[in-house]
Amino acid sequence: MSRLLNELKKRILVMDGAMGTQLMDQGVWPEDCFDAQNITNPERVKNVHQAYIDAGADIIETNTFGANCIKLVDYKLDNKVAEINIAAARIARKVAGDKKFVFGSMGPLGKLIDPLGEVTFDQAYEAFAEQAKALEEGGVDALIIETISDLQEMRAGLIAAKTVTKLPVICSLTYDDGEKTIYGTPPEVVAVVLESLGADILSANCSTGPEGMLKVAAKLLTSTTLPIMVMPNAGMPELVGDKAIYKMTPKTFAGFAKKFAKLGVRIIGGCCGTTPAHIAEVKKCLGEIVSISPKPQDETSCGTRCRFASRSRVVEVEEGKTLLVGERINPTGRKVFGDEIRVGSTKIIRAEAVAQTRGKADLLDVNISTRDISESEVMHRAVKIVQSSSDLPFSIDSPSVPALEAGLKAFCGRALLNSVNGKNESLTRILPLAKKYGAALIALTLDDSGMPTTAEQRFKIAEKIVRFATQAGIPREAIFIDNLVMTAGVGIKDCLEAVKAIPLVKQRLGVKTILGISNVSHGLPNRAKINAKYFQLAVAYGLDAGIVDVTDPEMKKVPMPQRSCGSGSRLLPKAERRDKERLLEAFKAEVKKAVKSGKPAEKKREAKLSEIKFADLKQIKAAVIDGDSQLVAELVRQALEKKLNPQKVINEGLVAGMEVVGKKFSKKEYFLPQVIESAESMSKGFVLCKAKIGKGKTKAAGKVILATVKGDIHDIGKNIVKMLLENHGFIVIDLGKDVEAAEIIKVAKKEKPNAIALSALLTTTMVEMGVVKDELKKSGLNIPLLVGGAVVTQGYADRIGAVYSMDAVGAVNLTKKIMKAAQS
């Protein structure tokens, strides 16, 4: 165990505060690149570190928040990633000495990550890996990946840090006042996903002040046994004169630190607006309780239970309840499905995901294996589609190792990996994959000797797999043994051996069990009833999870009996035996009936897809709301073929749908992923309509100049605003980031826009919005000014005479109101 983690068992540690504003007090500005100061002005960086050490901080962070190759491109310093990070680590190490701790700071990449953006998972991984290696070389004690909103970006960063270094890793996300990230991820999901990936400490920072962060910290503490850290802002900034000021006093801030400590938080520091004075007060306030012991955690409630997660939802394997894994996203034996996959269509995939979610599945098995495809590419596409259609966790299923990894990269959550077997080649290739991506594991009782015939043989193979898996670092609670169901068509005895092996595996190995139930009816008629009877029998023997067709009416009728064999059954042994005997006889009778019937074997049921047929614009509106790009494109194509007015299709179908999405976003029913998916689907339809209207004839909703202000290089928010405005029919003139007020005025005079929209992420650059407003007035330009960004407030907007928007969707709505007011 590292020195840091050992120390956290003894006492609460105090972290430092903000770096950027402290550098600005020494004359450094954002356009100078804070990270570059490590090699151009190291003394200034050293001064900040020393001030925090003098204030009593136990931990200081390196000045490397933006020192990754993707962000440093903006300063033409992307070839100096190693130099900057190594220098920063050495500066901090020299100040900290051997008794204090140094954390290597790794901030967000500043770009949207696949499947929502243009930066691939691999590119994100490489950027984080390069920075992590350099910080380790420079001598930091731990890495902190901080101020992350997107769990997918955090996954890439954590996997990279754990793969290329041996350092402890702290994962710090930023949450809004609804206690979720802007991507809709709650702390409970964060805990499940990042704990499975090997995070050492979980943290929350930035965004809200300490009061809101108390709720986030409380949820993290009940969701994990890992140490918790917090770095709240000193409230929200207010404009005093021409400067944005955080008004929360050090004493008030420290009062919250005491509350965090009493909750059980182990590291307390500050983010935006905090100074050495704030940290000194925190140290003083915590003086009486620095030796407080960590709160005891209920290991059974969060440390040893098996949990899965999607981006927004946790699914737990509960005692006495059998997990249902939906099997329908699988083209095996389904010609129509296989043909669709080969031509690149995703209609069946989406339909099956929706149907199984409504059918109360707990997880969705995603298997797209079929001939004549690039399986890795198709798996990536399928995961993206299913994630946009369902909030359930996945079982990533493929015989192809590259396809499995493609699915694990694309899936933002904790998955079940289907599958490994007892063959040495499989163990060697699959176990490291499961460990790397934090996946739970389905293990098939199959080895180089072939298919086992008895329950005992199945147990022996399971024993080998569990031994190898635990040695690879996969916990027992994350292992599901599949005893391989044989078809009852070749004999009842063989298919019952899989059931008999369930208690052997559970009792002797302490792992969970799962079965692909529908294999039992392969080659027989009346499959649904046979599957249902066998499933009941397997559950009575203690089955933890079943891969089943949750949409099958027969499966829905199954009364779920208590699980047996050490799984918490309240049935007495005698009653339990009678229950098993009854279920066994019912199953045998159903198989005998099917065999005697002489009916031909049933094929797998194809998905019932209704023909896509355009009827009215409400269909297009609904498809946009669902974010179904293929359906939007097909409906718009049909509408245009029927000679509907393209502008009407845009206004009453596409835009109308996006307006509903905006309302859902405002109510926190939708989050950023859903907004982006809907915007992409709307864009597909808009392109088709625009082609029909003809070049230059599309009726524009208005014209907007868009820019991130001088000194600020952050443009994620601005780019989302641009996408949404364009999809609503606005002409957008995007001036980019770090734009001078003079340039904005120059373009405004030439283009005569209906509005100017400005973005800022930093308190230090926010004041540039006021400069733009002043220059507009001096130039006699009466153009409405919209402002927004993480630090911008309604009060600041009112102060400079601008219109304030909290988010991208709000910016679109405000722009529409401006247009409406101008026309009235």
Tab-separated table of C-alpha atoms in Angstrom, residues 16 37 85 114 128 243 298 341 346 494 497 597 619 681 709 730 760 792 798 806:
chain	number	residue	atom	x	y	z
A	16	ASP	CA	-4.162	23.127	-1.525
A	37	GLN	CA	5.038	28.677	-16.622
A	85	ASN	CA	4.910	17.874	-16.724
A	114	ASP	CA	-16.557	9.251	-28.570
A	128	PHE	CA	-3.703	10.885	-20.569
A	243	LYS	CA	-13.037	41.845	-11.443
A	298	ASP	CA	-20.524	-1.814	5.472
A	341	ILE	CA	-26.132	-5.802	-39.655
A	346	THR	CA	-29.471	-0.583	-36.820
A	494	ASP	CA	-27.254	-34.029	-20.245
A	497	GLU	CA	-26.073	-31.705	-15.465
A	597	SER	CA	-45.490	-33.859	-31.067
A	619	GLN	CA	-43.590	10.898	-36.366
A	681	SER	CA	-30.747	12.978	-35.749
A	709	VAL	CA	-13.755	35.563	-25.378
A	730	PHE	CA	-29.719	29.703	-37.604
A	760	ALA	CA	-16.233	31.996	-20.985
A	792	VAL	CA	-21.065	33.311	-15.700
A	798	ASP	CA	-27.514	41.976	-15.654
A	806	MET	CA	-27.316	28.660	-18.149
